[in-house]
Amino acid sequence: MIKVNKFKKDLNKLGNIIVISAPSGAGKTTICDAIVRSDKNVVRSVSYTTRSPRKGEKNSIEYFFVKETEFKQMIKEKRFVEYAKVHNNYYGTSKDFVDKTLKSSKNVLLEIDVQGGLKIKKQYPQSCMIFIMTKNLNILKQRLISRNKDCTETINIRLKNAKKEIQCLKKYEYLVINDNLEKAIDSVKTIIKSLKYKIIANQNYFI
Ligand code: ADP
Ligand code: 5GP
C-alpha cells in the first residue's frame, strides 16, 4: 500500500537535463551563454566534435576538438550518451559528464542538434526540451552572414538543414522565438525555473 502520511523532506533529487536545439544561427549559443552566466545551478556540457575550430575557439572551451579516428574510437568505447553527424561533422555528448552532473543535483545544459535531442529524450524522458528559432528563415540567413564565421558554402548547408530541423519542432516541449534577445533569454530562464516544480516519475514524494 502507498503511504501518504508525510511529505518527504530529503528528496533524492537528481538534476535535470535541459536540451536546447535550434537551426544554426538562431541564437542558441548566445542564449546558453547568458543562462550559464546567470544560473550557477546550470552546467553546460562541452561536446566532442570532429569539426575544425573556428577563429577564436579553444579546445575544451567551446568543444573538445578531436580527429575522426579518435571520435570513432570513443563511439566504440560507448563514451557518448548521444552522437550525430551534423552538417558533415560528428558531434557527441560525454556520458560520464552528464551522469556526474546529474548526480551532483545540478542541471545539465545540452546545446545539441535535433537528432541528438531526440536520442536524449528517449533515454531520459524527463528531459526539458527547448527549441529556439528566429521569426523566419531570412532572418536566420542574415544572422549566419553577419556572424561572419562560416563560408558561403557552409552557410548554405546550414540553411538547407534548418528546414529539416524545423520539422522536428513538434517533438520538443517549448518553442522560444529569438526576436528580441533579452526576452528570449528571459523566456528560457522561466522555463528552467519551472523545472524545480516538475514531478519526477519513480520518485517517492511521501513517507
Ligand atoms: P547558434 O548558436 O544558434 O548558431 P549564435 O548564438 O551564434 O547562434 O547566434 C548567431 C548570430 O546571431 C550571432 O552573431 C549572435 O550575436 C546573433 N544574435 C543572437 N540573437 C540575436 C538577436 N535576438 N537579435 C540579433 N542578433 C542575434
Ligand atoms: P556548430 O558547428 O555551429 O558549433 O554546431 C553545429 C550543430 O551541432 C549545432 O546544431 C549544435 O547544436 C550541434 N551540436 C553541438 N554539439 C553537439 C553534440 O554533442 N551532439 C549533437 N547531436 N549535436 C551537437
PDB file of C-alpha atoms and ligand atoms in Angstrom:
ATOM      1  CA  MET A   1       0.000   0.000   0.000  1.00  0.00           C
ATOM      2  CA  ILE A   2       1.258   3.531  -0.802  1.00  0.00           C
ATOM      3  CA  LYS A   3       1.859   5.591   2.332  1.00  0.00           C
ATOM      4  CA  VAL A   4       0.799   9.227   2.037  1.00  0.00           C
ATOM      5  CA  ASN A   5       1.381  10.328   5.621  1.00  0.00           C
ATOM      6  CA  LYS A   6       4.119  12.806   5.342  1.00  0.00           C
ATOM      7  CA  PHE A   7       5.888  14.757   2.590  1.00  0.00           C
ATOM      8  CA  LYS A   8       9.465  13.563   2.268  1.00  0.00           C
ATOM      9  CA  LYS A   9      11.858  16.415   3.073  1.00  0.00           C
ATOM     10  CA  ASP A  10      15.065  14.916   1.768  1.00  0.00           C
ATOM     11  CA  LEU A  11      14.011  14.060  -1.763  1.00  0.00           C
ATOM     12  CA  ASN A  12      16.641  12.091  -3.575  1.00  0.00           C
ATOM     13  CA  LYS A  13      16.935  14.736  -6.276  1.00  0.00           C
ATOM     14  CA  LEU A  14      18.925  14.286  -9.440  1.00  0.00           C
ATOM     15  CA  GLY A  15      19.499  17.275 -11.694  1.00  0.00           C
ATOM     16  CA  ASN A  16      17.502  17.739 -14.887  1.00  0.00           C
ATOM     17  CA  ILE A  17      18.681  17.576 -18.482  1.00  0.00           C
ATOM     18  CA  ILE A  18      17.869  20.687 -20.486  1.00  0.00           C
ATOM     19  CA  VAL A  19      18.155  20.207 -24.246  1.00  0.00           C
ATOM     20  CA  ILE A  20      18.382  23.345 -26.360  1.00  0.00           C
ATOM     21  CA  SER A  21      18.228  22.822 -30.111  1.00  0.00           C
ATOM     22  CA  ALA A  22      17.942  25.314 -32.932  1.00  0.00           C
ATOM     23  CA  PRO A  23      18.914  25.717 -36.549  1.00  0.00           C
ATOM     24  CA  SER A  24      22.400  27.164 -36.855  1.00  0.00           C
ATOM     25  CA  GLY A  25      22.300  30.950 -36.402  1.00  0.00           C
ATOM     26  CA  ALA A  26      19.061  31.076 -34.379  1.00  0.00           C
ATOM     27  CA  GLY A  27      20.975  32.204 -31.296  1.00  0.00           C
ATOM     28  CA  LYS A  28      21.267  29.130 -29.080  1.00  0.00           C
ATOM     29  CA  THR A  29      24.909  29.728 -28.132  1.00  0.00           C
ATOM     30  CA  THR A  30      24.204  33.360 -27.237  1.00  0.00           C
ATOM     31  CA  ILE A  31      21.211  32.313 -25.111  1.00  0.00           C
ATOM     32  CA  CYS A  32      23.039  29.389 -23.448  1.00  0.00           C
ATOM     33  CA  ASP A  33      25.970  31.684 -22.579  1.00  0.00           C
ATOM     34  CA  ALA A  34      23.560  34.027 -20.785  1.00  0.00           C
ATOM     35  CA  ILE A  35      21.864  31.149 -18.940  1.00  0.00           C
ATOM     36  CA  VAL A  36      25.060  29.595 -17.545  1.00  0.00           C
ATOM     37  CA  ARG A  37      26.386  33.039 -16.569  1.00  0.00           C
ATOM     38  CA  SER A  38      23.276  33.808 -14.533  1.00  0.00           C
ATOM     39  CA  ASP A  39      22.378  30.404 -13.047  1.00  0.00           C
ATOM     40  CA  LYS A  40      25.048  28.550 -11.059  1.00  0.00           C
ATOM     41  CA  ASN A  41      22.802  25.505 -10.943  1.00  0.00           C
ATOM     42  CA  VAL A  42      23.020  25.024 -14.703  1.00  0.00           C
ATOM     43  CA  VAL A  43      26.181  23.451 -16.095  1.00  0.00           C
ATOM     44  CA  ARG A  44      26.846  23.319 -19.811  1.00  0.00           C
ATOM     45  CA  SER A  45      28.208  20.136 -21.313  1.00  0.00           C
ATOM     46  CA  VAL A  46      31.181  20.613 -23.643  1.00  0.00           C
ATOM     47  CA  SER A  47      30.719  18.315 -26.637  1.00  0.00           C
ATOM     48  CA  TYR A  48      33.303  16.450 -28.680  1.00  0.00           C
ATOM     49  CA  THR A  49      33.468  17.301 -32.375  1.00  0.00           C
ATOM     50  CA  THR A  50      35.442  16.474 -35.496  1.00  0.00           C
ATOM     51  CA  ARG A  51      34.760  19.985 -36.872  1.00  0.00           C
ATOM     52  CA  SER A  52      37.780  22.310 -37.131  1.00  0.00           C
ATOM     53  CA  PRO A  53      37.903  25.137 -34.574  1.00  0.00           C
ATOM     54  CA  ARG A  54      36.582  28.486 -35.804  1.00  0.00           C
ATOM     55  CA  LYS A  55      38.686  31.585 -35.307  1.00  0.00           C
ATOM     56  CA  GLY A  56      38.880  32.261 -31.564  1.00  0.00           C
ATOM     57  CA  GLU A  57      37.554  28.844 -30.472  1.00  0.00           C
ATOM     58  CA  LYS A  58      39.677  27.000 -27.923  1.00  0.00           C
ATOM     59  CA  ASN A  59      39.932  23.293 -27.198  1.00  0.00           C
ATOM     60  CA  SER A  60      37.882  22.264 -24.115  1.00  0.00           C
ATOM     61  CA  ILE A  61      36.058  25.620 -24.025  1.00  0.00           C
ATOM     62  CA  GLU A  62      33.658  25.579 -26.993  1.00  0.00           C
ATOM     63  CA  TYR A  63      34.335  21.918 -27.815  1.00  0.00           C
ATOM     64  CA  PHE A  64      36.852  19.133 -27.397  1.00  0.00           C
ATOM     65  CA  PHE A  65      38.202  19.098 -30.963  1.00  0.00           C
ATOM     66  CA  VAL A  66      39.215  15.568 -31.952  1.00  0.00           C
ATOM     67  CA  LYS A  67      40.204  13.684 -35.109  1.00  0.00           C
ATOM     68  CA  GLU A  68      37.619  11.395 -36.706  1.00  0.00           C
ATOM     69  CA  THR A  69      39.611   8.269 -35.718  1.00  0.00           C
ATOM     70  CA  GLU A  70      39.553   9.339 -32.059  1.00  0.00           C
ATOM     71  CA  PHE A  71      35.823  10.117 -32.250  1.00  0.00           C
ATOM     72  CA  LYS A  72      35.096   6.684 -33.746  1.00  0.00           C
ATOM     73  CA  GLN A  73      37.155   5.029 -31.017  1.00  0.00           C
ATOM     74  CA  MET A  74      35.051   6.879 -28.413  1.00  0.00           C
ATOM     75  CA  ILE A  75      31.878   5.581 -30.107  1.00  0.00           C
ATOM     76  CA  LYS A  76      33.257   2.026 -29.823  1.00  0.00           C
ATOM     77  CA  GLU A  77      34.015   2.564 -26.141  1.00  0.00           C
ATOM     78  CA  LYS A  78      30.417   3.811 -25.612  1.00  0.00           C
ATOM     79  CA  ARG A  79      31.613   7.095 -24.172  1.00  0.00           C
ATOM     80  CA  PHE A  80      28.797   9.126 -25.734  1.00  0.00           C
ATOM     81  CA  VAL A  81      25.305   9.396 -24.331  1.00  0.00           C
ATOM     82  CA  GLU A  82      24.380  10.506 -27.855  1.00  0.00           C
ATOM     83  CA  TYR A  83      26.252  11.483 -31.010  1.00  0.00           C
ATOM     84  CA  ALA A  84      25.248  12.534 -34.504  1.00  0.00           C
ATOM     85  CA  LYS A  85      26.630  13.645 -37.827  1.00  0.00           C
ATOM     86  CA  VAL A  86      25.610  17.275 -38.267  1.00  0.00           C
ATOM     87  CA  HIS A  87      26.477  19.444 -41.298  1.00  0.00           C
ATOM     88  CA  ASN A  88      29.111  16.816 -42.342  1.00  0.00           C
ATOM     89  CA  ASN A  89      30.901  16.635 -38.951  1.00  0.00           C
ATOM     90  CA  TYR A  90      30.484  14.389 -35.920  1.00  0.00           C
ATOM     91  CA  TYR A  91      29.355  15.802 -32.577  1.00  0.00           C
ATOM     92  CA  GLY A  92      28.859  13.871 -29.324  1.00  0.00           C
ATOM     93  CA  THR A  93      27.969  14.339 -25.658  1.00  0.00           C
ATOM     94  CA  SER A  94      30.061  12.712 -22.934  1.00  0.00           C
ATOM     95  CA  LYS A  95      28.063  10.148 -20.957  1.00  0.00           C
ATOM     96  CA  ASP A  96      30.377  10.426 -17.975  1.00  0.00           C
ATOM     97  CA  PHE A  97      29.923  14.213 -17.754  1.00  0.00           C
ATOM     98  CA  VAL A  98      26.118  14.013 -17.971  1.00  0.00           C
ATOM     99  CA  ASP A  99      25.877  11.299 -15.297  1.00  0.00           C
ATOM    100  CA  LYS A 100      28.243  13.064 -12.885  1.00  0.00           C
ATOM    101  CA  THR A 101      26.467  16.418 -13.267  1.00  0.00           C
ATOM    102  CA  LEU A 102      23.023  14.900 -12.685  1.00  0.00           C
ATOM    103  CA  LYS A 103      24.284  13.090  -9.575  1.00  0.00           C
ATOM    104  CA  SER A 104      25.579  16.384  -8.197  1.00  0.00           C
ATOM    105  CA  SER A 105      21.936  17.666  -8.365  1.00  0.00           C
ATOM    106  CA  LYS A 106      22.829  20.259 -10.994  1.00  0.00           C
ATOM    107  CA  ASN A 107      21.001  20.753 -14.271  1.00  0.00           C
ATOM    108  CA  VAL A 108      22.996  19.858 -17.346  1.00  0.00           C
ATOM    109  CA  LEU A 109      22.514  22.025 -20.426  1.00  0.00           C
ATOM    110  CA  LEU A 110      22.948  20.271 -23.775  1.00  0.00           C
ATOM    111  CA  GLU A 111      23.227  22.559 -26.767  1.00  0.00           C
ATOM    112  CA  ILE A 112      22.792  19.860 -29.396  1.00  0.00           C
ATOM    113  CA  ASP A 113      21.087  19.227 -32.727  1.00  0.00           C
ATOM    114  CA  VAL A 114      17.619  17.704 -33.125  1.00  0.00           C
ATOM    115  CA  GLN A 115      18.879  14.162 -33.853  1.00  0.00           C
ATOM    116  CA  GLY A 116      20.854  14.206 -30.593  1.00  0.00           C
ATOM    117  CA  GLY A 117      17.998  15.901 -28.728  1.00  0.00           C
ATOM    118  CA  LEU A 118      15.556  13.167 -29.660  1.00  0.00           C
ATOM    119  CA  LYS A 119      18.044  10.445 -28.641  1.00  0.00           C
ATOM    120  CA  ILE A 120      18.373  12.104 -25.233  1.00  0.00           C
ATOM    121  CA  LYS A 121      14.578  12.330 -24.849  1.00  0.00           C
ATOM    122  CA  LYS A 122      14.344   8.589 -25.486  1.00  0.00           C
ATOM    123  CA  GLN A 123      16.923   7.737 -22.814  1.00  0.00           C
ATOM    124  CA  TYR A 124      15.886  10.430 -20.328  1.00  0.00           C
ATOM    125  CA  PRO A 125      12.155  11.054 -20.896  1.00  0.00           C
ATOM    126  CA  GLN A 126      12.047  13.708 -18.151  1.00  0.00           C
ATOM    127  CA  SER A 127      14.400  15.977 -20.127  1.00  0.00           C
ATOM    128  CA  CYS A 128      13.288  19.529 -20.736  1.00  0.00           C
ATOM    129  CA  MET A 129      13.205  20.058 -24.499  1.00  0.00           C
ATOM    130  CA  ILE A 130      13.518  23.644 -25.775  1.00  0.00           C
ATOM    131  CA  PHE A 131      13.595  24.671 -29.454  1.00  0.00           C
ATOM    132  CA  ILE A 132      14.848  28.118 -30.477  1.00  0.00           C
ATOM    133  CA  MET A 133      14.063  29.742 -33.829  1.00  0.00           C
ATOM    134  CA  THR A 134      14.144  33.139 -35.488  1.00  0.00           C
ATOM    135  CA  LYS A 135      10.934  34.723 -36.833  1.00  0.00           C
ATOM    136  CA  ASN A 136      11.718  33.395 -40.318  1.00  0.00           C
ATOM    137  CA  LEU A 137      14.427  31.811 -42.472  1.00  0.00           C
ATOM    138  CA  ASN A 138      15.522  35.150 -43.958  1.00  0.00           C
ATOM    139  CA  ILE A 139      16.492  36.430 -40.519  1.00  0.00           C
ATOM    140  CA  LEU A 140      18.344  33.157 -39.918  1.00  0.00           C
ATOM    141  CA  LYS A 141      20.325  33.682 -43.128  1.00  0.00           C
ATOM    142  CA  GLN A 142      21.142  37.284 -42.177  1.00  0.00           C
ATOM    143  CA  ARG A 143      22.400  36.185 -38.741  1.00  0.00           C
ATOM    144  CA  LEU A 144      24.621  33.495 -40.247  1.00  0.00           C
ATOM    145  CA  ILE A 145      26.069  36.031 -42.679  1.00  0.00           C
ATOM    146  CA  SER A 146      26.630  38.759 -40.098  1.00  0.00           C
ATOM    147  CA  ARG A 147      28.140  36.286 -37.592  1.00  0.00           C
ATOM    148  CA  ASN A 148      30.910  36.112 -40.188  1.00  0.00           C
ATOM    149  CA  LYS A 149      32.291  32.771 -39.009  1.00  0.00           C
ATOM    150  CA  ASP A 150      31.306  30.403 -41.818  1.00  0.00           C
ATOM    151  CA  CYS A 151      31.946  30.465 -45.568  1.00  0.00           C
ATOM    152  CA  THR A 152      29.059  30.743 -48.071  1.00  0.00           C
ATOM    153  CA  GLU A 153      29.103  27.003 -48.771  1.00  0.00           C
ATOM    154  CA  THR A 154      28.815  26.176 -45.050  1.00  0.00           C
ATOM    155  CA  ILE A 155      26.037  28.747 -44.610  1.00  0.00           C
ATOM    156  CA  ASN A 156      24.085  27.207 -47.486  1.00  0.00           C
ATOM    157  CA  ILE A 157      24.397  23.690 -45.995  1.00  0.00           C
ATOM    158  CA  ARG A 158      23.190  25.045 -42.634  1.00  0.00           C
ATOM    159  CA  LEU A 159      20.196  26.828 -44.194  1.00  0.00           C
ATOM    160  CA  LYS A 160      19.218  23.701 -46.113  1.00  0.00           C
ATOM    161  CA  ASN A 161      19.418  21.660 -42.894  1.00  0.00           C
ATOM    162  CA  ALA A 162      17.389  24.308 -40.999  1.00  0.00           C
ATOM    163  CA  LYS A 163      14.266  23.333 -42.971  1.00  0.00           C
ATOM    164  CA  LYS A 164      14.666  19.691 -41.914  1.00  0.00           C
ATOM    165  CA  GLU A 165      15.375  20.642 -38.286  1.00  0.00           C
ATOM    166  CA  ILE A 166      12.213  22.771 -38.073  1.00  0.00           C
ATOM    167  CA  GLN A 167      10.204  19.669 -38.965  1.00  0.00           C
ATOM    168  CA  CYS A 168      11.249  18.154 -35.610  1.00  0.00           C
ATOM    169  CA  LEU A 169       9.886  21.137 -33.692  1.00  0.00           C
ATOM    170  CA  LYS A 170       6.710  19.340 -32.621  1.00  0.00           C
ATOM    171  CA  LYS A 171       8.745  16.688 -30.808  1.00  0.00           C
ATOM    172  CA  TYR A 172      10.017  19.392 -28.457  1.00  0.00           C
ATOM    173  CA  GLU A 173       8.100  20.807 -25.471  1.00  0.00           C
ATOM    174  CA  TYR A 174       8.869  24.530 -25.649  1.00  0.00           C
ATOM    175  CA  LEU A 175       9.362  26.961 -28.528  1.00  0.00           C
ATOM    176  CA  VAL A 176      11.156  30.270 -27.992  1.00  0.00           C
ATOM    177  CA  ILE A 177      11.322  32.736 -30.888  1.00  0.00           C
ATOM    178  CA  ASN A 178      14.565  34.647 -30.587  1.00  0.00           C
ATOM    179  CA  ASP A 179      13.496  38.012 -31.957  1.00  0.00           C
ATOM    180  CA  ASN A 180      14.360  40.253 -29.025  1.00  0.00           C
ATOM    181  CA  LEU A 181      17.389  38.639 -27.348  1.00  0.00           C
ATOM    182  CA  GLU A 182      16.642  39.781 -23.779  1.00  0.00           C
ATOM    183  CA  LYS A 183      13.062  38.488 -23.998  1.00  0.00           C
ATOM    184  CA  ALA A 184      14.243  35.157 -25.409  1.00  0.00           C
ATOM    185  CA  ILE A 185      16.760  34.756 -22.559  1.00  0.00           C
ATOM    186  CA  ASP A 186      14.032  35.572 -20.014  1.00  0.00           C
ATOM    187  CA  SER A 187      11.703  33.010 -21.585  1.00  0.00           C
ATOM    188  CA  VAL A 188      14.332  30.267 -21.337  1.00  0.00           C
ATOM    189  CA  LYS A 189      15.098  31.278 -17.726  1.00  0.00           C
ATOM    190  CA  THR A 190      11.378  30.997 -16.873  1.00  0.00           C
ATOM    191  CA  ILE A 191      11.182  27.512 -18.388  1.00  0.00           C
ATOM    192  CA  ILE A 192      14.268  26.410 -16.417  1.00  0.00           C
ATOM    193  CA  LYS A 193      12.921  27.882 -13.159  1.00  0.00           C
ATOM    194  CA  SER A 194       9.745  25.823 -13.556  1.00  0.00           C
ATOM    195  CA  LEU A 195      11.778  22.588 -13.509  1.00  0.00           C
ATOM    196  CA  LYS A 196      12.114  22.946  -9.755  1.00  0.00           C
ATOM    197  CA  TYR A 197       8.430  22.068  -9.522  1.00  0.00           C
ATOM    198  CA  LYS A 198       8.426  19.230 -12.020  1.00  0.00           C
ATOM    199  CA  ILE A 199       7.065  15.906 -10.813  1.00  0.00           C
ATOM    200  CA  ILE A 200       9.567  13.128 -11.453  1.00  0.00           C
ATOM    201  CA  ALA A 201       8.443   9.599 -12.313  1.00  0.00           C
ATOM    202  CA  ASN A 202       9.666   6.911  -9.865  1.00  0.00           C
ATOM    203  CA  GLN A 203      10.323   9.483  -7.129  1.00  0.00           C
ATOM    204  CA  ASN A 204       8.625   8.784  -3.775  1.00  0.00           C
ATOM    205  CA  TYR A 205       7.215  12.071  -2.532  1.00  0.00           C
ATOM    206  CA  PHE A 206       5.598  10.810   0.684  1.00  0.00           C
ATOM    207  CA  ILE A 207       6.698   8.577   3.522  1.00  0.00           C
TER     208      ILE A 207
HETATM  209  P1  ADP B   1      23.689  29.471 -32.927  1.00  0.00           P
HETATM  210  O1  ADP B   1      24.487  29.092 -31.721  1.00  0.00           O
HETATM  211  O2  ADP B   1      22.252  29.037 -32.824  1.00  0.00           O
HETATM  212  O3  ADP B   1      24.316  29.024 -34.216  1.00  0.00           O
HETATM  213  P2  ADP B   1      24.533  32.201 -32.296  1.00  0.00           P
HETATM  214  O4  ADP B   1      24.253  32.293 -30.831  1.00  0.00           O
HETATM  215  O5  ADP B   1      25.947  32.047 -32.727  1.00  0.00           O
HETATM  216  O6  ADP B   1      23.621  31.077 -32.989  1.00  0.00           O
HETATM  217  O7  ADP B   1      23.898  33.499 -32.958  1.00  0.00           O
HETATM  218  C1  ADP B   1      24.037  33.761 -34.354  1.00  0.00           C
HETATM  219  C2  ADP B   1      24.322  35.251 -34.549  1.00  0.00           C
HETATM  220  O8  ADP B   1      23.134  35.997 -34.268  1.00  0.00           O
HETATM  221  C3  ADP B   1      25.409  35.802 -33.624  1.00  0.00           C
HETATM  222  O9  ADP B   1      26.170  36.749 -34.347  1.00  0.00           O
HETATM  223  C4  ADP B   1      24.613  36.469 -32.491  1.00  0.00           C
HETATM  224  O10 ADP B   1      25.329  37.519 -31.907  1.00  0.00           O
HETATM  225  C5  ADP B   1      23.382  36.969 -33.239  1.00  0.00           C
HETATM  226  N1  ADP B   1      22.139  37.032 -32.436  1.00  0.00           N
HETATM  227  C6  ADP B   1      21.709  36.162 -31.491  1.00  0.00           C
HETATM  228  N2  ADP B   1      20.494  36.532 -31.035  1.00  0.00           N
HETATM  229  C7  ADP B   1      20.142  37.656 -31.688  1.00  0.00           C
HETATM  230  C8  ADP B   1      19.004  38.526 -31.665  1.00  0.00           C
HETATM  231  N3  ADP B   1      17.961  38.286 -30.876  1.00  0.00           N
HETATM  232  N4  ADP B   1      18.996  39.588 -32.483  1.00  0.00           N
HETATM  233  C9  ADP B   1      20.041  39.829 -33.325  1.00  0.00           C
HETATM  234  N5  ADP B   1      21.150  39.069 -33.399  1.00  0.00           N
HETATM  235  C10 ADP B   1      21.207  37.987 -32.598  1.00  0.00           C
HETATM  236  P1  5GP B   2      28.449  24.349 -34.601  1.00  0.00           P
HETATM  237  O1  5GP B   2      29.344  23.695 -35.593  1.00  0.00           O
HETATM  238  O2  5GP B   2      27.710  25.536 -35.186  1.00  0.00           O
HETATM  239  O3  5GP B   2      29.108  24.651 -33.291  1.00  0.00           O
HETATM  240  O4  5GP B   2      27.298  23.276 -34.260  1.00  0.00           O
HETATM  241  C1  5GP B   2      26.595  22.662 -35.274  1.00  0.00           C
HETATM  242  C2  5GP B   2      25.422  21.867 -34.711  1.00  0.00           C
HETATM  243  O5  5GP B   2      25.902  20.774 -33.924  1.00  0.00           O
HETATM  244  C3  5GP B   2      24.517  22.676 -33.796  1.00  0.00           C
HETATM  245  O6  5GP B   2      23.163  22.350 -34.110  1.00  0.00           O
HETATM  246  C4  5GP B   2      24.879  22.186 -32.426  1.00  0.00           C
HETATM  247  O7  5GP B   2      23.824  22.303 -31.510  1.00  0.00           O
HETATM  248  C5  5GP B   2      25.150  20.724 -32.732  1.00  0.00           C
HETATM  249  N1  5GP B   2      25.911  20.049 -31.663  1.00  0.00           N
HETATM  250  C6  5GP B   2      26.906  20.546 -30.882  1.00  0.00           C
HETATM  251  N2  5GP B   2      27.319  19.626 -30.004  1.00  0.00           N
HETATM  252  C7  5GP B   2      26.566  18.513 -30.228  1.00  0.00           C
HETATM  253  C8  5GP B   2      26.522  17.208 -29.627  1.00  0.00           C
HETATM  254  O8  5GP B   2      27.254  16.864 -28.703  1.00  0.00           O
HETATM  255  N3  5GP B   2      25.628  16.334 -30.142  1.00  0.00           N
HETATM  256  C9  5GP B   2      24.796  16.644 -31.190  1.00  0.00           C
HETATM  257  N4  5GP B   2      23.934  15.721 -31.603  1.00  0.00           N
HETATM  258  N5  5GP B   2      24.810  17.861 -31.757  1.00  0.00           N
HETATM  259  C10 5GP B   2      25.681  18.781 -31.291  1.00  0.00           C
END
